[in-house]
PDB file of C-alpha atoms in Angstrom:
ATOM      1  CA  UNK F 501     -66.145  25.887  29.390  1.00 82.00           C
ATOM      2  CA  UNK F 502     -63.659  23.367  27.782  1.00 88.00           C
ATOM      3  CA  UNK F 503     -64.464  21.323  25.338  1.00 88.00           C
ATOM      4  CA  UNK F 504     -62.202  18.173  24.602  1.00 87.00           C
ATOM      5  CA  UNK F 505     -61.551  17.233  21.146  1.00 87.00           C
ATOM      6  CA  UNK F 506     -59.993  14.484  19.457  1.00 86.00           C
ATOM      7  CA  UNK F 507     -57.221  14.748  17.202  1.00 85.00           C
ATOM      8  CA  UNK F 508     -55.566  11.949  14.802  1.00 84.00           C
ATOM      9  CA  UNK F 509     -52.479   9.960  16.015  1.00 84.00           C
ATOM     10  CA  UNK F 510     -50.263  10.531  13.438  1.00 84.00           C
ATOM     11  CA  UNK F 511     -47.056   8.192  15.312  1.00 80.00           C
ATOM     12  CA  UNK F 512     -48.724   5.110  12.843  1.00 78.00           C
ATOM     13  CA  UNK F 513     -48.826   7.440   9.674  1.00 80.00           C
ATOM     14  CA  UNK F 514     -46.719   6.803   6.520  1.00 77.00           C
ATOM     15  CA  UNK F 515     -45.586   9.471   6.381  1.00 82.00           C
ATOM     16  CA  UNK F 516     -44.209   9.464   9.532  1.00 82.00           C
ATOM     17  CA  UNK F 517     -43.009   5.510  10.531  1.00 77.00           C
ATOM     18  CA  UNK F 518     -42.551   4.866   6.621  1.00 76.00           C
ATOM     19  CA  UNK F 519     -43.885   2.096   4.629  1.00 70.00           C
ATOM     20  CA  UNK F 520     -44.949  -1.486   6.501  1.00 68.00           C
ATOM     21  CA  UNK F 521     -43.343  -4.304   5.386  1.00 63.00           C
ATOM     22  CA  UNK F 522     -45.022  -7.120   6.580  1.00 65.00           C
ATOM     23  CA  UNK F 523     -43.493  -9.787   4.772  1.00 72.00           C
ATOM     24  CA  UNK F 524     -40.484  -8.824   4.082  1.00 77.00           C
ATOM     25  CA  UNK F 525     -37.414 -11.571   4.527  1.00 84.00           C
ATOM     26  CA  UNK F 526     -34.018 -10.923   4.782  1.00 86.00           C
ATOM     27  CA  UNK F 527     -31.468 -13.565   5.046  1.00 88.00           C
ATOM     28  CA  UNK F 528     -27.694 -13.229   6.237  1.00 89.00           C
ATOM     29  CA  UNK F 529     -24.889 -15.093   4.151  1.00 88.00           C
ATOM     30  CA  UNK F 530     -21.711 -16.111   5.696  1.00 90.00           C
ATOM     31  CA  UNK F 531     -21.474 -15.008   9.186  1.00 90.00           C
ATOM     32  CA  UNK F 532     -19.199 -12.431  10.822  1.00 93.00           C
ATOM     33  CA  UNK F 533     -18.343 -12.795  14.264  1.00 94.00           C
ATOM     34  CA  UNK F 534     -18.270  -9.781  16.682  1.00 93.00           C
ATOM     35  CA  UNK F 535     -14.529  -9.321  16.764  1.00 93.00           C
ATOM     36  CA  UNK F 536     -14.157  -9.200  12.576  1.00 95.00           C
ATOM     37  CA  UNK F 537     -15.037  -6.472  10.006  1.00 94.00           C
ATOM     38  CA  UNK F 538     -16.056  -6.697   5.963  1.00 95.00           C
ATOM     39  CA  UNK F 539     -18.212  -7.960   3.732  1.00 95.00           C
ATOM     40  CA  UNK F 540     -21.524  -9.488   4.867  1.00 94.00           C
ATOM     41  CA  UNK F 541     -24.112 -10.561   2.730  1.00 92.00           C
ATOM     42  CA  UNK F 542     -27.758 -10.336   2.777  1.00 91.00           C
ATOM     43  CA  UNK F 543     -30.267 -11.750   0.536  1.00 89.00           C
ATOM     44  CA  UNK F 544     -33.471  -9.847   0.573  1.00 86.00           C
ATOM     45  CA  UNK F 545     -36.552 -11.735  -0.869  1.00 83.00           C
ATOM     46  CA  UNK F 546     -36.149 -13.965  -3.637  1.00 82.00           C
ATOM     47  CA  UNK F 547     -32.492 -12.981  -3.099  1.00 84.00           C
ATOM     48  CA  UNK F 548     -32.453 -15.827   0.056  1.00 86.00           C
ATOM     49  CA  UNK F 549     -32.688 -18.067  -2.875  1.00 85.00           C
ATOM     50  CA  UNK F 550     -29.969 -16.791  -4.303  1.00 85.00           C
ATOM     51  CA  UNK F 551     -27.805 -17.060  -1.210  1.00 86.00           C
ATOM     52  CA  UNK F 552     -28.424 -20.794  -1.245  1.00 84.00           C
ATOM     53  CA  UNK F 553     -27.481 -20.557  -4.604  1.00 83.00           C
ATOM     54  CA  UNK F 554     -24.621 -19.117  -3.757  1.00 82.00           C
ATOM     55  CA  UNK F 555     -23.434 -21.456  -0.821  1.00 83.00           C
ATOM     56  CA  UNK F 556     -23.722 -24.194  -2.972  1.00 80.00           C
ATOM     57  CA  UNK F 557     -20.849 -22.720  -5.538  1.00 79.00           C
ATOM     58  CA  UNK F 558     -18.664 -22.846  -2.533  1.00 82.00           C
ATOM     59  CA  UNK F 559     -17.106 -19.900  -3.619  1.00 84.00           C
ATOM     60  CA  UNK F 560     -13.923 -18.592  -1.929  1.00 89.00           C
ATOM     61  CA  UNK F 561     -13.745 -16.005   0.698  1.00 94.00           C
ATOM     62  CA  UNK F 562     -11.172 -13.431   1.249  1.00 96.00           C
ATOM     63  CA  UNK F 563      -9.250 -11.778   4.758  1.00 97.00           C
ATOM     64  CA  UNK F 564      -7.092  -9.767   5.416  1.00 97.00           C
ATOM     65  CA  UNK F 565      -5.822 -10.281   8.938  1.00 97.00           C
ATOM     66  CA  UNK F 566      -3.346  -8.892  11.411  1.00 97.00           C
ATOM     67  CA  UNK F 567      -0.774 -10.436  13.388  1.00 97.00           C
ATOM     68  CA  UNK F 568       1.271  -9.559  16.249  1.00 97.00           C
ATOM     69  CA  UNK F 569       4.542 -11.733  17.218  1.00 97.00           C
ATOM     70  CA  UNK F 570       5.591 -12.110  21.314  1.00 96.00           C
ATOM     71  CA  UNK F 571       2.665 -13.465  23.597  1.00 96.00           C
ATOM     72  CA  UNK F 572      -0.224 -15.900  23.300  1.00 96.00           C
ATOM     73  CA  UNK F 573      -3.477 -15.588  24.664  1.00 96.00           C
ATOM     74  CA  UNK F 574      -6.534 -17.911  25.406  1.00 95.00           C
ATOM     75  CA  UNK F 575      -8.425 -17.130  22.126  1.00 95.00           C
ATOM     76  CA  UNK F 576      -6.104 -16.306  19.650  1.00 96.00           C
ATOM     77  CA  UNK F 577      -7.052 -12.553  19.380  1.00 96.00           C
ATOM     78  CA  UNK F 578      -4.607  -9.526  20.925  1.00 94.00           C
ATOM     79  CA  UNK F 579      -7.787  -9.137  23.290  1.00 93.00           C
ATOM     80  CA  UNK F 580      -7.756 -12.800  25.061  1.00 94.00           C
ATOM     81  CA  UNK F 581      -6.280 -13.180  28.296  1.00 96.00           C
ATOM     82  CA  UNK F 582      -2.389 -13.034  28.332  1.00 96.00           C
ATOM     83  CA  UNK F 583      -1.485 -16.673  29.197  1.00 95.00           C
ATOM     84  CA  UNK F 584       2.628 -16.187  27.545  1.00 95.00           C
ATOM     85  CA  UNK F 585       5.405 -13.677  26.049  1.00 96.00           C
ATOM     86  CA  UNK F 586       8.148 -14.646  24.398  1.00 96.00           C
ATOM     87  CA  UNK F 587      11.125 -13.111  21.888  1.00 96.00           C
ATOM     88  CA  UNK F 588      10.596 -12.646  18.565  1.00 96.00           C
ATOM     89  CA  UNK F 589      13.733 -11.344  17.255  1.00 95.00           C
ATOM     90  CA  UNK F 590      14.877 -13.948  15.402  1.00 96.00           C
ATOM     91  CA  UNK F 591      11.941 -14.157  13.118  1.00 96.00           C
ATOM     92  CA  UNK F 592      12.520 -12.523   9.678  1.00 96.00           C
ATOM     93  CA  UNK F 593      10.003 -12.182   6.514  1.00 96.00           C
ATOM     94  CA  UNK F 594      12.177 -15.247   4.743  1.00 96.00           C
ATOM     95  CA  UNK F 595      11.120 -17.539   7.781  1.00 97.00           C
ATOM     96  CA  UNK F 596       7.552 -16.265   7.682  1.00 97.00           C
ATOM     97  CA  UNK F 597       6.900 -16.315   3.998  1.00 96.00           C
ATOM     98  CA  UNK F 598       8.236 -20.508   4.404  1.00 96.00           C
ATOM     99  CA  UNK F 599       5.783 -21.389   6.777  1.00 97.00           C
ATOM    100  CA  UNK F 600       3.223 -19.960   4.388  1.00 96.00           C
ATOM    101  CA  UNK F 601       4.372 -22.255   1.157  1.00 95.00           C
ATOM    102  CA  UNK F 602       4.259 -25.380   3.567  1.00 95.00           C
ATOM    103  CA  UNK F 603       0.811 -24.285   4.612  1.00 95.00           C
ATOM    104  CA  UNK F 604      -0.302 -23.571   1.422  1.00 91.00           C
ATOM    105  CA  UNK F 605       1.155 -26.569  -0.577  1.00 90.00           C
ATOM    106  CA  UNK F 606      -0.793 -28.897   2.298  1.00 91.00           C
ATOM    107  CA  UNK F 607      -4.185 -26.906   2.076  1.00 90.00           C
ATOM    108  CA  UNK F 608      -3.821 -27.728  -2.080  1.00 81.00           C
ATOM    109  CA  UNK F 609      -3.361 -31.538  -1.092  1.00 82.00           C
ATOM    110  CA  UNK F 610      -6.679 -30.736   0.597  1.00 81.00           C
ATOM    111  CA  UNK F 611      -8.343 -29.035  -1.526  1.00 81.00           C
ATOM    112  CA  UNK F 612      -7.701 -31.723  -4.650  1.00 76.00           C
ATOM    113  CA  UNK F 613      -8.320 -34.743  -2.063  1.00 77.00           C
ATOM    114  CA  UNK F 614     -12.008 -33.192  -1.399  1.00 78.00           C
ATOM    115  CA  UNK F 615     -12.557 -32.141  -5.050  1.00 76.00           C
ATOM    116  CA  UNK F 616     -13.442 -35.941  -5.925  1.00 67.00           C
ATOM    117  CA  UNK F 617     -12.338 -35.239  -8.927  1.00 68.00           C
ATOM    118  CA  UNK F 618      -9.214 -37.290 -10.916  1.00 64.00           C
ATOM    119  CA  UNK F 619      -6.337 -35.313 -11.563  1.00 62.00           C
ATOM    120  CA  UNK F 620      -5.401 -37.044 -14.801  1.00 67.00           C
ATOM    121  CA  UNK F 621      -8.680 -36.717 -16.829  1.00 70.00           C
ATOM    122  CA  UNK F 622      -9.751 -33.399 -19.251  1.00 68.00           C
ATOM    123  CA  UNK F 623     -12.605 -32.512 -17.114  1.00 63.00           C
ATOM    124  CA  UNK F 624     -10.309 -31.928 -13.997  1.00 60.00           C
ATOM    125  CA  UNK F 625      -7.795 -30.000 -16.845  1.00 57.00           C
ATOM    126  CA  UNK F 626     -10.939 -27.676 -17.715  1.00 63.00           C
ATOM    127  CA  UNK F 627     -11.844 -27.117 -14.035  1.00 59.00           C
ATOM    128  CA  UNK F 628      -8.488 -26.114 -13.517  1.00 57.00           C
ATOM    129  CA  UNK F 629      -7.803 -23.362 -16.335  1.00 56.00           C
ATOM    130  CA  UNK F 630     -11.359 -21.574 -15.149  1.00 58.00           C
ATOM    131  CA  UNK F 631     -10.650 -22.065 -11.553  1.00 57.00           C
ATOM    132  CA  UNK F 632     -13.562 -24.416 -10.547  1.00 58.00           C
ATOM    133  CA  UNK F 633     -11.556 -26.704  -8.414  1.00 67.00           C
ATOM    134  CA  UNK F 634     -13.012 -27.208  -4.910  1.00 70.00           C
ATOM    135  CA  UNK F 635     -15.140 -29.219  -2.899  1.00 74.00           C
ATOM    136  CA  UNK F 636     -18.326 -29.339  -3.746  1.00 67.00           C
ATOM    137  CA  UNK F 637     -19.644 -30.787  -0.403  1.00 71.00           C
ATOM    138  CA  UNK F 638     -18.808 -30.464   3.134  1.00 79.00           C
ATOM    139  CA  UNK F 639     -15.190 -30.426   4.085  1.00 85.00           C
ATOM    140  CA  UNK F 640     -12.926 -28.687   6.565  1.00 90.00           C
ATOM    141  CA  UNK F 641     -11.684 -24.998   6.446  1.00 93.00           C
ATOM    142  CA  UNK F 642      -9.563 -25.327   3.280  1.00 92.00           C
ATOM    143  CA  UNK F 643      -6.749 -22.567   2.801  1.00 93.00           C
ATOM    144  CA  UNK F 644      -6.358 -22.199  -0.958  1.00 89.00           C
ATOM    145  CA  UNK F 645      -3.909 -19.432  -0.860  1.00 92.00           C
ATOM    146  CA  UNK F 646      -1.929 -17.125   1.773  1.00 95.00           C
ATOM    147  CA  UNK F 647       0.855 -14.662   1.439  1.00 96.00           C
ATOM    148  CA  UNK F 648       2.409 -11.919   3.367  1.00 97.00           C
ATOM    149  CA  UNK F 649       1.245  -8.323   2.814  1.00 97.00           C
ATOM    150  CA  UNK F 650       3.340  -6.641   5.811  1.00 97.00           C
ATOM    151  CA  UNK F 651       5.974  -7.087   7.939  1.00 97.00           C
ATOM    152  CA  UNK F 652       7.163  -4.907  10.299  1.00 95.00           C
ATOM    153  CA  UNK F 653       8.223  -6.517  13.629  1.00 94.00           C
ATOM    154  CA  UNK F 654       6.330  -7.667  15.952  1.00 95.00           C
ATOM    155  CA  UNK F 655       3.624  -6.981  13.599  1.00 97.00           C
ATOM    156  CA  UNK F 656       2.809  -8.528  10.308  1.00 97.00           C
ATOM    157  CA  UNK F 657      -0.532  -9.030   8.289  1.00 97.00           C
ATOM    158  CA  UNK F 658      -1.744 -12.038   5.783  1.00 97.00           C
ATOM    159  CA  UNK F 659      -4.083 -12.351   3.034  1.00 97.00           C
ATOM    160  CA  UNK F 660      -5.693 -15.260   3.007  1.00 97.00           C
ATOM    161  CA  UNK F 661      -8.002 -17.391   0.270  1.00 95.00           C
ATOM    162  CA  UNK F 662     -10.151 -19.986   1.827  1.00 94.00           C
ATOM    163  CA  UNK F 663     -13.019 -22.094   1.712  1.00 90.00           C
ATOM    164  CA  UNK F 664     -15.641 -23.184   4.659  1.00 91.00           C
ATOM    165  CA  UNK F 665     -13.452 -21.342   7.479  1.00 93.00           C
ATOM    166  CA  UNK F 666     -14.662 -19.553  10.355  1.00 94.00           C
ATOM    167  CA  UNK F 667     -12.790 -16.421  11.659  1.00 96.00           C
ATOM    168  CA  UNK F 668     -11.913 -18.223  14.693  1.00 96.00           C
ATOM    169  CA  UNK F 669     -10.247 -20.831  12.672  1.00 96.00           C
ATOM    170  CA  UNK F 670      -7.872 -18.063  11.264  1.00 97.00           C
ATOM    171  CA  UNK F 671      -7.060 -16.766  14.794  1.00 97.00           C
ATOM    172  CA  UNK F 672      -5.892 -19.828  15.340  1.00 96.00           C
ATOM    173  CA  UNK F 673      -3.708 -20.071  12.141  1.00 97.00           C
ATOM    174  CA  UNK F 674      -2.188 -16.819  13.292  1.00 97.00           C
ATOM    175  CA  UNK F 675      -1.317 -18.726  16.611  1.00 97.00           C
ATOM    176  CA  UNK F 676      -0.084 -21.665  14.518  1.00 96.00           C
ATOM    177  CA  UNK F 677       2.778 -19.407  12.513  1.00 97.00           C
ATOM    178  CA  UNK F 678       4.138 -18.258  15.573  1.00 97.00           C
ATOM    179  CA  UNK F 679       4.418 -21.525  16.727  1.00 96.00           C
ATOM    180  CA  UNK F 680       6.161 -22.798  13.784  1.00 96.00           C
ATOM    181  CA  UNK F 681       8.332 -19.771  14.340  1.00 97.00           C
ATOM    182  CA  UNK F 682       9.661 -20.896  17.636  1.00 96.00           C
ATOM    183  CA  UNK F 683       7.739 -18.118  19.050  1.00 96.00           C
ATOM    184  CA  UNK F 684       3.764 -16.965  19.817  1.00 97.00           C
ATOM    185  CA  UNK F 685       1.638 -14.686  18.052  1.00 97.00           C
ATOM    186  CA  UNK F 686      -2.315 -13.167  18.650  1.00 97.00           C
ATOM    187  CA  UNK F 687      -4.564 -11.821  15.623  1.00 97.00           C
ATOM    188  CA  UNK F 688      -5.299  -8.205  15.978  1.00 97.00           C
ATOM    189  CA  UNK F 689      -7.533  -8.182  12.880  1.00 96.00           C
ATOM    190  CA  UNK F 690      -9.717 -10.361  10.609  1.00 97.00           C
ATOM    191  CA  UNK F 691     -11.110  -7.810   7.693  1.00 97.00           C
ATOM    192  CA  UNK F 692     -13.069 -10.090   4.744  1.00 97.00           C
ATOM    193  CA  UNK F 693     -12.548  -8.341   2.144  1.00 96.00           C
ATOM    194  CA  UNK F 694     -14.316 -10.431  -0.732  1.00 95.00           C
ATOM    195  CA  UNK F 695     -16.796 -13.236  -0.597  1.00 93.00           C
ATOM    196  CA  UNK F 696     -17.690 -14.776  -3.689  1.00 88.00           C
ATOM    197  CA  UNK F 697     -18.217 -12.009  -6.370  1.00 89.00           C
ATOM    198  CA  UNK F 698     -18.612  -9.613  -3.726  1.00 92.00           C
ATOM    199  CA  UNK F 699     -16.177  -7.243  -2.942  1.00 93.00           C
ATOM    200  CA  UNK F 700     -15.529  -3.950  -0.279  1.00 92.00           C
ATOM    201  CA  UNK F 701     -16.482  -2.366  -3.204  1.00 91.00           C
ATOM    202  CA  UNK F 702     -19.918  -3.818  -3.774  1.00 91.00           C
ATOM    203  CA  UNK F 703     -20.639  -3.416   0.124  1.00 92.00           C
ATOM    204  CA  UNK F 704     -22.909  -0.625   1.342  1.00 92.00           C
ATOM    205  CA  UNK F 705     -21.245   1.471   4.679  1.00 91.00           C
ATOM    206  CA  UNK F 706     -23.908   2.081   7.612  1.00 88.00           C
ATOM    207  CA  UNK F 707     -24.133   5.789   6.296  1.00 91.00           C
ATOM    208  CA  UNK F 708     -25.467   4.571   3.066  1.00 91.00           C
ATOM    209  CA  UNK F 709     -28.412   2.287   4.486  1.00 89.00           C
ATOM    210  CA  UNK F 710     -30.981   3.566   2.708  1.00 90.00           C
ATOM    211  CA  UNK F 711     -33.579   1.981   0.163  1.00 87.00           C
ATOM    212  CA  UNK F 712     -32.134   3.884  -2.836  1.00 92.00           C
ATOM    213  CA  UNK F 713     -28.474   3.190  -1.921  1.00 92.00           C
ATOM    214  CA  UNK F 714     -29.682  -0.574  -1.201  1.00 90.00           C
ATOM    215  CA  UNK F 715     -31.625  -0.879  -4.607  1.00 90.00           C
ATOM    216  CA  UNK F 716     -28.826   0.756  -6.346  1.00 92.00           C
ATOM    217  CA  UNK F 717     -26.340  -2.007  -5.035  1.00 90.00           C
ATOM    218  CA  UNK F 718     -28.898  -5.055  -6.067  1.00 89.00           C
ATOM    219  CA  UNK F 719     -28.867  -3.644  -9.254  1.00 89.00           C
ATOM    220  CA  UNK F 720     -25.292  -3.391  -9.655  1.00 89.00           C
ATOM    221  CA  UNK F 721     -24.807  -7.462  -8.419  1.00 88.00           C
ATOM    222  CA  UNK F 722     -27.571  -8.666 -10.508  1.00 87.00           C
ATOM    223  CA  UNK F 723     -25.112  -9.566 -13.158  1.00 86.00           C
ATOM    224  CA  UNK F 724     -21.887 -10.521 -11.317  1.00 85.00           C
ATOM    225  CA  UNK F 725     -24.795 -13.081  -9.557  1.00 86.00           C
ATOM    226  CA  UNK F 726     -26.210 -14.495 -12.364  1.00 86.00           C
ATOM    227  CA  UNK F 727     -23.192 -15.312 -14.364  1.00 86.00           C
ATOM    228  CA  UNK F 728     -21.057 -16.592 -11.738  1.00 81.00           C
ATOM    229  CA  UNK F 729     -24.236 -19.422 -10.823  1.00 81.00           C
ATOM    230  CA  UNK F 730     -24.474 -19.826 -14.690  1.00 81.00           C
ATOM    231  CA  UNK F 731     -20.735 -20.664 -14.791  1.00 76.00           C
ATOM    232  CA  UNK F 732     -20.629 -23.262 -11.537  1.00 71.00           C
ATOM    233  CA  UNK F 733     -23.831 -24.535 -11.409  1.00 63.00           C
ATOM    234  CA  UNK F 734     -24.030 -25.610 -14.954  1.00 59.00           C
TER     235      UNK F 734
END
């Protein structure tokens, strides 16, 4: 005869599914969207603190981003929908790399006008030599520093400093040059490379998702963290 027996489910063991984190919270920094690459921040735990922290420094982000002179396209990126081409020959890295001190030198007009703080007095002097200058409120995407890493016609790439941007926002600077050019121009890349006192190489590849490799790296911040909220927030 058979006899049925009963034998342990072992798909809910720990040793098979792994610990059970019930509350466990993980919060995301500032946001990627789907078409850029980099650094993303998460606060785990008492780290979502942190992050708030952290927003409230107002610290300034890092891109590198692509460009590509001769057509335009509905959203600013090489993968839009074509809506014009036009020449780009005349363009040279002089031409480029003067559009980028006038855009520059206005962002810095920006940047002092939204400081609220007076130019002439020793505190602003002080902010200045450590690098503290910038808004400490809301204010629109502030560019405090762009230059030109590569060109090689049609294609060129930026690095860009800024505050409070969106990656959208520096599509749409890419389309701005060209237009300043006499010409058009698409983004092919946005890459954030550092935000805040996090760089590419604080930042964890998807290979290297693990809870050592992700302890490891907390450990490694805790200090960069600490001293740069110590040295703004006070």
């Amino acid at each position: 005869e058979l006899v049925a027996a009963s034998v342990p489910v072992l798909a809910d063991h720990p040793l098979v599914r792994g610990p059970l984190f019930r509350k466990l919270k993980i919060g995301a920094g500032h946001r990627l969207d789907v078409k850029a690459s980099g650094v993303f921040v998460l606060g785990i735990g008492h780290g979502n603190k942190l992050l708030s922290d952290l927003y409230n420094c107002h610290l300034t982000k890092v891109y590198t981003v692509g460009g590509l002179f001769g057509k335009a396209t509905d959203d600013f990126s090489d993968t839009g929908n074509l809506i014009e081409k036009t020449t780009f020959d005349h363009i040279t890295r002089e031409k480029l790399e003067r559009i980028l001190a006038v855009i520059q030198g206005t962002n810095q007009k920006a940047l002092l006008m939204y400081s609220n703080i007076d130019m002439k007095t020793q505190e602003a002097y002080e902010l200045a030599v450590k690098g503290l200058i910038r808004p400490m409120g809301k204010s629109p995407p502030i560019i405090t520093a762009i230059r030109c890493l590569q060109f090689a016609l049609p294609e060129f790439q930026l690095e860009i400093h800024c505050l409070h941007e969106t990656q959208q926002y520096l599509r749409k600077v890419v389309h701005e040059i060209g237009l300043e050019l006499k010409s058009s121009a698409v983004c092919t890349q946005v890459r954030r490379t550092r935000d805040g006192v996090f760089t590419v190489d604080d930042a964890l590849p998807r290979t290297q998702w693990n809870l050592q490799s992700i302890q490891e790296a907390m450990r490694n911040c805790q200090l960069k963290v600490e001293t740069e909220l110590e040295k703004t927030l006070a």
